[in-house]
PDB file of C-alpha atoms in Angstrom:
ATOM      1  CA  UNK A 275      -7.960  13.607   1.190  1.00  0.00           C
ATOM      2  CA  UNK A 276      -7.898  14.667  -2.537  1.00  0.00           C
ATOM      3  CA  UNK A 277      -4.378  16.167  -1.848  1.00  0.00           C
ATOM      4  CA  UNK A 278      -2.938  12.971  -0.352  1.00  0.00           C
ATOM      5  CA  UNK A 279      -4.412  10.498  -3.004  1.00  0.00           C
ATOM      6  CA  UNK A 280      -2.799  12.850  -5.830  1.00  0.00           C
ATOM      7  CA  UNK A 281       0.241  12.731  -3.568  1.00  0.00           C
ATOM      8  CA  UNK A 282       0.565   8.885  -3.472  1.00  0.00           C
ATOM      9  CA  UNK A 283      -0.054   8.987  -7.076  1.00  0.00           C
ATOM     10  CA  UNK A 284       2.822  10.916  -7.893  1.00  0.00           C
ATOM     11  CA  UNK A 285       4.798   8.497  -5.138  1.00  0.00           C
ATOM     12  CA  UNK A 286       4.308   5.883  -7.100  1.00  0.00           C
ATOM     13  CA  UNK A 287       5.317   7.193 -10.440  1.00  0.00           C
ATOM     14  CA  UNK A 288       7.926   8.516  -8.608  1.00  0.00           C
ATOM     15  CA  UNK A 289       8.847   4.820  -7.269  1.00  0.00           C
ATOM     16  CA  UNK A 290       8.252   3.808 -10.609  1.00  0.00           C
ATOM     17  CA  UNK A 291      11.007   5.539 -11.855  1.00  0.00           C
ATOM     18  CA  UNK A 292      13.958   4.604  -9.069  1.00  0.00           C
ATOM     19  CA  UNK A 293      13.194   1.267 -10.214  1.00  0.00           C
ATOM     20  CA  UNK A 294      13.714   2.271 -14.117  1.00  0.00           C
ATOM     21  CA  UNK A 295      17.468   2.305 -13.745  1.00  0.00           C
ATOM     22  CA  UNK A 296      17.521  -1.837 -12.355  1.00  0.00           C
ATOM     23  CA  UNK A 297      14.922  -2.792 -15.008  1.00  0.00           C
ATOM     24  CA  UNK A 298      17.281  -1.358 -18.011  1.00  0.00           C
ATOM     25  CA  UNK A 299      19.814  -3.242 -17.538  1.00  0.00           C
ATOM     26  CA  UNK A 300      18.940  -6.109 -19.967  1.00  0.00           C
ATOM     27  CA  UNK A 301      17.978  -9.354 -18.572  1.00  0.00           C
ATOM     28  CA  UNK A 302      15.880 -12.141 -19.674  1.00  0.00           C
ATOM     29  CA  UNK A 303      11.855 -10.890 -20.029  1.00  0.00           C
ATOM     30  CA  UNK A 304      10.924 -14.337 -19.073  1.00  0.00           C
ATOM     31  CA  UNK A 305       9.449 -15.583 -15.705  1.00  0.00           C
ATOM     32  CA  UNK A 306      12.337 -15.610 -12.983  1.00  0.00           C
ATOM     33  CA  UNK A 307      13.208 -17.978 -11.017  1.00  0.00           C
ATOM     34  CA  UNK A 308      12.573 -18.381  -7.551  1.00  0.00           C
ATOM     35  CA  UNK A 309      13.840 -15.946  -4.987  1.00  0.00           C
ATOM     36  CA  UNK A 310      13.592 -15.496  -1.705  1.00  0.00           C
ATOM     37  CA  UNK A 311      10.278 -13.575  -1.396  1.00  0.00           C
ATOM     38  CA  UNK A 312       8.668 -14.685  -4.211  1.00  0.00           C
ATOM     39  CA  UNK A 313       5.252 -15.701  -4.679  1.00  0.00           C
ATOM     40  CA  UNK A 314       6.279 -19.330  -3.447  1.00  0.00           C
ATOM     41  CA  UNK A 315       8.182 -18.581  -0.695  1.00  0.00           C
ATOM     42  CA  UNK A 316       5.487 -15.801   0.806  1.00  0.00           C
ATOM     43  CA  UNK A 317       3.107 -18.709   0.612  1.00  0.00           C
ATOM     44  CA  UNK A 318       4.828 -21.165   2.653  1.00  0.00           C
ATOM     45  CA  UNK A 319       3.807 -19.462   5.977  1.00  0.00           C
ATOM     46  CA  UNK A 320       3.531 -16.376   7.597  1.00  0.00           C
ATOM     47  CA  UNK A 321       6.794 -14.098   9.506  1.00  0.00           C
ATOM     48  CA  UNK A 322       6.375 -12.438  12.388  1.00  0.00           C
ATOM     49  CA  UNK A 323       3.825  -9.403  12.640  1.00  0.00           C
ATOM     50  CA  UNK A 324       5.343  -5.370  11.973  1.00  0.00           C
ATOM     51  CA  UNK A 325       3.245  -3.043  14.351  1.00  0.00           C
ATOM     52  CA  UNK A 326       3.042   0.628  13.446  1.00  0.00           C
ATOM     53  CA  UNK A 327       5.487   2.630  16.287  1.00  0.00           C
ATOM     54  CA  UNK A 328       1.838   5.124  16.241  1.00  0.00           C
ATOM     55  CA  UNK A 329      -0.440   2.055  16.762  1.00  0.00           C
ATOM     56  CA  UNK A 330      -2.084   2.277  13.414  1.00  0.00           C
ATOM     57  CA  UNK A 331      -2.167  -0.636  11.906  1.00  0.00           C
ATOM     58  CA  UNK A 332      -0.451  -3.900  11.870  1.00  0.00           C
ATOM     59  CA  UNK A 333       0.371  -7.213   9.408  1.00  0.00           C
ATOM     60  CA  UNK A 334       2.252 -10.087   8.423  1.00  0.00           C
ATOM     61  CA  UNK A 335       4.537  -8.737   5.543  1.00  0.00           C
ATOM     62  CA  UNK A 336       5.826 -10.560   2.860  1.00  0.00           C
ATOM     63  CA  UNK A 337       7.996 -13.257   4.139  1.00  0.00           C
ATOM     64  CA  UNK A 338      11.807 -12.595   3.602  1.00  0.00           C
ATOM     65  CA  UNK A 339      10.676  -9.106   2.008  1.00  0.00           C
ATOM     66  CA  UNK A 340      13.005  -5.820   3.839  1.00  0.00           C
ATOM     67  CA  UNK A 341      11.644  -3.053   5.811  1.00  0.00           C
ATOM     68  CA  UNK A 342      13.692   0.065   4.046  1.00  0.00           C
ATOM     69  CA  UNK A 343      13.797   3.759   5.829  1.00  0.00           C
ATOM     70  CA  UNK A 344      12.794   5.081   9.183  1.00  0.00           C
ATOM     71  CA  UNK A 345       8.815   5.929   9.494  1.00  0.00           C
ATOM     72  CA  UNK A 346       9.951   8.651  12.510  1.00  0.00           C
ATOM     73  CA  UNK A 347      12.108  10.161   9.830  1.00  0.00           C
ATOM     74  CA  UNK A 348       9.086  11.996   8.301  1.00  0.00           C
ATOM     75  CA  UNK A 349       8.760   9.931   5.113  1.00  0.00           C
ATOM     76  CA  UNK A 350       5.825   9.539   3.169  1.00  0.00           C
ATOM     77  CA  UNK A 351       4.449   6.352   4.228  1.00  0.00           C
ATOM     78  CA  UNK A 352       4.316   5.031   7.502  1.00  0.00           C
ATOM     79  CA  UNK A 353       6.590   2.076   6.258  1.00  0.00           C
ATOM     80  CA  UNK A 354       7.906   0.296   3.203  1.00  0.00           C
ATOM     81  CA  UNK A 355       8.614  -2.980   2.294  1.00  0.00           C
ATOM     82  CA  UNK A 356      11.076  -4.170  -0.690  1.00  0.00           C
ATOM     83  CA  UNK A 357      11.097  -7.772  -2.605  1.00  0.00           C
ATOM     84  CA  UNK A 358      12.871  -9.361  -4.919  1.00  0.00           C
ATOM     85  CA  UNK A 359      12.322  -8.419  -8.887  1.00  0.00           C
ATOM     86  CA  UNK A 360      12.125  -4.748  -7.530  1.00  0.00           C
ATOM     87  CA  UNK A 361       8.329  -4.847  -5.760  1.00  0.00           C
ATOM     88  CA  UNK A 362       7.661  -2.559  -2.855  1.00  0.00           C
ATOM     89  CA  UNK A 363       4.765  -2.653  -0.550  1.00  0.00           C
ATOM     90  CA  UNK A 364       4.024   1.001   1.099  1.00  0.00           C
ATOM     91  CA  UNK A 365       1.655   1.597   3.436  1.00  0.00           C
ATOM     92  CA  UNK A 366       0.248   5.272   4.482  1.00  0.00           C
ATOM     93  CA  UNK A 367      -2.584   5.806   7.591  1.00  0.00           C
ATOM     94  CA  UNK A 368      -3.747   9.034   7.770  1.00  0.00           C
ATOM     95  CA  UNK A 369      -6.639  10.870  10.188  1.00  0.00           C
ATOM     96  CA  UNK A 370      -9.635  11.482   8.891  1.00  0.00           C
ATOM     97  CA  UNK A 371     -12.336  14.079   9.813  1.00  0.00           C
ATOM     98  CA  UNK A 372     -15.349  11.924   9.466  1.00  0.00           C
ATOM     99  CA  UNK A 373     -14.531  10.450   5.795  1.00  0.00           C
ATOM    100  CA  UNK A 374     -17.059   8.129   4.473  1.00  0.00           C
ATOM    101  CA  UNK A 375     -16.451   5.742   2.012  1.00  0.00           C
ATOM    102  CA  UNK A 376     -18.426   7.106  -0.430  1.00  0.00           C
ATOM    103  CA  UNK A 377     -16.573  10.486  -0.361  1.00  0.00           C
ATOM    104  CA  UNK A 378     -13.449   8.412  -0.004  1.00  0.00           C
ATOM    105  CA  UNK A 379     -14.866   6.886  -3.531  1.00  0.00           C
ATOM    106  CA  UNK A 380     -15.605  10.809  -4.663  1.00  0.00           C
ATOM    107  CA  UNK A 381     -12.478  12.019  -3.469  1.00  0.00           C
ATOM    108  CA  UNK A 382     -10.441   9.222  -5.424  1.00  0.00           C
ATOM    109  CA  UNK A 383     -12.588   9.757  -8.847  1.00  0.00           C
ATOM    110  CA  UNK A 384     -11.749  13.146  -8.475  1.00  0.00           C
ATOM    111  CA  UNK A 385      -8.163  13.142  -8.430  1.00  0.00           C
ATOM    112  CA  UNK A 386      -8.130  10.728 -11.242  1.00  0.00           C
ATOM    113  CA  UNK A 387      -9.841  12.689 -13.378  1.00  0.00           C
ATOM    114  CA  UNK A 388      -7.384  16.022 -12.181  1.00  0.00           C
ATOM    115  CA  UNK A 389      -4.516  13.974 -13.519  1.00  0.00           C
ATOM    116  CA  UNK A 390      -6.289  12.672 -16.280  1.00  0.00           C
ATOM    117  CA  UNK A 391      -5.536   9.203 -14.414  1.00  0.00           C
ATOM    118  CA  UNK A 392      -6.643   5.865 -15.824  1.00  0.00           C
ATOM    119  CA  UNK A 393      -7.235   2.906 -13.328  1.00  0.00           C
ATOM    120  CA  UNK A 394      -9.406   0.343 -12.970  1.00  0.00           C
ATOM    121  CA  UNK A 395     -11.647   0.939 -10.051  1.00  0.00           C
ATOM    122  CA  UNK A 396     -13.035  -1.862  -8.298  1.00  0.00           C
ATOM    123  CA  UNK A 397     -13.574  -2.972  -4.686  1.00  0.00           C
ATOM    124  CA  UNK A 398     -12.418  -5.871  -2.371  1.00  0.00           C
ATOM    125  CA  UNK A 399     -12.259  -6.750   1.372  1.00  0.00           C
ATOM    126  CA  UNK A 400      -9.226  -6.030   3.922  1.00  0.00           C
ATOM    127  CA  UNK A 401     -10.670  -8.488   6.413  1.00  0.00           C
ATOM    128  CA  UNK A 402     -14.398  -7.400   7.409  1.00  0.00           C
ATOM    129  CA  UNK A 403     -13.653  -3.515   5.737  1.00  0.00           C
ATOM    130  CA  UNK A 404     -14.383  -2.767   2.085  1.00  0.00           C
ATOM    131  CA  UNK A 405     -12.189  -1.188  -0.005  1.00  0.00           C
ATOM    132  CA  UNK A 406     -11.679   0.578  -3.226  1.00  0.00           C
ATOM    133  CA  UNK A 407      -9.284  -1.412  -5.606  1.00  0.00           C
ATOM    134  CA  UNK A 408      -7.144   0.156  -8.086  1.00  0.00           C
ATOM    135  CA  UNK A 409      -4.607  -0.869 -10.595  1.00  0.00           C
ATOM    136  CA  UNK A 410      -2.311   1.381 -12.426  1.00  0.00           C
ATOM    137  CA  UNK A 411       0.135   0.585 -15.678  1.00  0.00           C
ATOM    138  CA  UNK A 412       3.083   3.116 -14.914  1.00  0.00           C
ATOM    139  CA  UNK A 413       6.404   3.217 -16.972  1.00  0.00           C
ATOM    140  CA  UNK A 414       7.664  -0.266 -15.750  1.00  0.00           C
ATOM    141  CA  UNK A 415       5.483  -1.392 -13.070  1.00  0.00           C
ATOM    142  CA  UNK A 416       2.138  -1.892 -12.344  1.00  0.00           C
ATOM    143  CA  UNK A 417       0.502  -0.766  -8.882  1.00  0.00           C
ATOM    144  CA  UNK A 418      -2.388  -2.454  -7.240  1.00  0.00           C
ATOM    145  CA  UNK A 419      -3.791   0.233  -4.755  1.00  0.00           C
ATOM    146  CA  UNK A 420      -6.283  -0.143  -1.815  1.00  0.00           C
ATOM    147  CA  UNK A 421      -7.652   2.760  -0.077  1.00  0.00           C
ATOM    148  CA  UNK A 422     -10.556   1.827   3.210  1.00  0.00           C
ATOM    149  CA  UNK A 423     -11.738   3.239   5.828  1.00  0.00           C
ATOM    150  CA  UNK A 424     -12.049   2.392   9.741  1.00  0.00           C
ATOM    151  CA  UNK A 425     -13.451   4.834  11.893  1.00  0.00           C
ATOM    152  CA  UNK A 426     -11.621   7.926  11.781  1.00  0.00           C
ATOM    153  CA  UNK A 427      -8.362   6.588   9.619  1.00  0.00           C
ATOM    154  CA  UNK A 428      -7.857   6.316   6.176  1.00  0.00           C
ATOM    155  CA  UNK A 429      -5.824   3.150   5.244  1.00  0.00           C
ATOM    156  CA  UNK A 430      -3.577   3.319   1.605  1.00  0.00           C
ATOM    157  CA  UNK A 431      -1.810   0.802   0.517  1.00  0.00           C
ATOM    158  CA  UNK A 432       0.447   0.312  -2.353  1.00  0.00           C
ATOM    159  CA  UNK A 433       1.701  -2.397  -4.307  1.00  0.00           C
ATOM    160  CA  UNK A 434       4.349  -2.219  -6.894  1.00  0.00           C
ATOM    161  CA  UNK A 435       4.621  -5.022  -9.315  1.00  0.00           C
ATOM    162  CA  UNK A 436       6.732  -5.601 -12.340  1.00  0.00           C
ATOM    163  CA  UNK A 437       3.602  -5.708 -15.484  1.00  0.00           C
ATOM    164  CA  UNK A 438       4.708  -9.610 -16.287  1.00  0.00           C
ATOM    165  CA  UNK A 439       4.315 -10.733 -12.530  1.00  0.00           C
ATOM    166  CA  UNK A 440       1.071  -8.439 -11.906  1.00  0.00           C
ATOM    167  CA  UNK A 441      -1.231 -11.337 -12.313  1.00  0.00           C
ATOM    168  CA  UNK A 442       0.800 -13.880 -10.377  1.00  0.00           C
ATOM    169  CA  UNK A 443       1.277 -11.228  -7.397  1.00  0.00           C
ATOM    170  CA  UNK A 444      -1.915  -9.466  -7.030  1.00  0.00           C
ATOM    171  CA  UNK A 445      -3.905 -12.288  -5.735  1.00  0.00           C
ATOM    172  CA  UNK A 446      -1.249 -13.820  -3.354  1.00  0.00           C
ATOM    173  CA  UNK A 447      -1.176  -9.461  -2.013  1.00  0.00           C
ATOM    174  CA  UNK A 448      -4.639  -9.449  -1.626  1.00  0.00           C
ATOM    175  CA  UNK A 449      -4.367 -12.466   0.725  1.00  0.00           C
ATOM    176  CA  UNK A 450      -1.350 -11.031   2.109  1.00  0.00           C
ATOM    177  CA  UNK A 451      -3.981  -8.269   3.169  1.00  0.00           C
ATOM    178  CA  UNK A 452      -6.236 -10.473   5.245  1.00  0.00           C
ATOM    179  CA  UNK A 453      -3.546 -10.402   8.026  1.00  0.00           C
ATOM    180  CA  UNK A 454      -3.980  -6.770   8.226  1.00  0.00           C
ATOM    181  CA  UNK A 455      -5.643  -5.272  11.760  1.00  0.00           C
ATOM    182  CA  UNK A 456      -5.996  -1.346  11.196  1.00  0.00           C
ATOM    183  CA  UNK A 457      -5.135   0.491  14.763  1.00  0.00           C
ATOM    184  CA  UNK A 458      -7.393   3.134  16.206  1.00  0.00           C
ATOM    185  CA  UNK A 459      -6.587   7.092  17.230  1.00  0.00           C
ATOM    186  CA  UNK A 460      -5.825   7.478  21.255  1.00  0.00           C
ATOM    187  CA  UNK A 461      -8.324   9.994  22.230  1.00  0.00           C
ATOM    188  CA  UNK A 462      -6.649  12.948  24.523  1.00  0.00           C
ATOM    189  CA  UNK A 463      -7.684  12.293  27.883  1.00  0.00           C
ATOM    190  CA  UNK A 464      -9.901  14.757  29.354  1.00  0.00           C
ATOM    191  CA  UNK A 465      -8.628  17.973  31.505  1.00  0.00           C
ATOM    192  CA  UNK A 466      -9.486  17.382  35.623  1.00  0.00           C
ATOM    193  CA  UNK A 467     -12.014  19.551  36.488  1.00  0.00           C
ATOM    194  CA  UNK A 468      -9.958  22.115  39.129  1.00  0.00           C
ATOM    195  CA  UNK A 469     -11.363  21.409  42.509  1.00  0.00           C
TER     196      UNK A 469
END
C-alpha cells in the first residue's frame, strides 16, 4: 500500500505539471467567471451516476465535468474526470489484504515522510466510512486527497485544484463525495465437489 500511495503522489505532481503549460499562458489571477462545471453549476443538481466497468465503486461526478481515457486501457486510476480552470478528479480502488485503517494511516505517514512530503493530515466522512484527508501545495495546484477503507478495498481519491479556487472547491468536493457507494470484490465461486 506504501508503494501505491508514493505512486499517486508522484501522479499528481506529475498531473501537476501537464497542467503547467495552460496555467503559463498569462491570464487574469483573479476569480473566473462562471463556466460550465464550476462550483455553481455542480451545485444546481446532480448528473447521472458513472459505475466502475469492475463494480468498485460508483458516484455522481461533477456536473458538466468530462470523463478523459479508457480505465480497460491499463491506466493508473480507474477513471478521471476533467473541469473547467484545469481541475481533475481521479479515482483509484485497489484490493487490499486485510488493511486497517490504522495501518492505512501508518502506511500514508510513512510515505510522506520517504518523500519528505508535507500535507496536512486530517480526517472526514465518505458517507458512513472515515477517511484520511490530505491536502497538498504542488507547483500550480493544490490536491485534496482521501484515502478509506471498506472491507477488503482501498478507496483514493484525488482532487486537483488551482491554489486560488482550493477553498471555494474543497468543500463543494467533499459533498460531491457523499454520493459515493464503494463496490465490493466478487468472491470466486467455489469448485463442485467431483461426484
Amino acid at each position: 500500500v506504501g508503494l501505491v500511495v508514493a505512486a499517486l503522489l508522484m501522479m499528481a505532481l506529475m498531473a501537476d505539471l501537464r497542467h503547467l503549460s495552460r496555467h503559463l499562458g498569462g491570464g487574469a489571477r483573479g476569480k473566473p467567471g462562471p463556466r460550465k462545471g464550476d462550483a455553481a453549476d455542480i451545485a444546481k443538481g446532480e448528473g447521472p451516476r458513472y459505475v466502475d466497468p469492475s463494480g468498485l465503486f460508483s458516484f455522481v461526478p461533477p456536473r458538466n465535468w468530462v470523463r478523459v481515457g479508457n480505465p480497460a486501457s491499463g491506466g493508473f486510476y480507474n477513471v478521471v474526470f476533467q473541469g473547467p480552470y484545469g481541475m481533475d478528479l481521479c479515482i483509484q480502488v485497489v484490493a487490499t489484504n486485510g488493511l486497517t485503517f490504522d495501518k492505512l494511516i501508518e502506511s500514508l505517514r510513512r510515505v510522506e515522510r520517504n518523500l519528505a512530503a508535507d500535507t496536512h493530515m486530517d480526517f472526514a466522512y465518505v458517507g458512513p466510512y472515515r477517511a484520511v484527508k490530505r491536502s497538498v501545495q504542488l507547483f500550480k495546484s493544490r490536491v485534496l486527497l482521501l484515502d478509506f477503507i471498506t472491507g477488503d478495498l482501498a478507496h483514493h481519491v484525488q482532487f486537483s485544484v488551482p491554489p486560488h479556487l482550493y477553498d471555494e472547491y474543497e468543500p463543494v468536493f467533499l459533498r460531491l463525495m457523499q454520493t459515493y457507494e464503494p463496490g465490493r470484490i466478487l468472491v470466486a465461486p467455489e469448485p463442485s465437489a467431483a461426484p
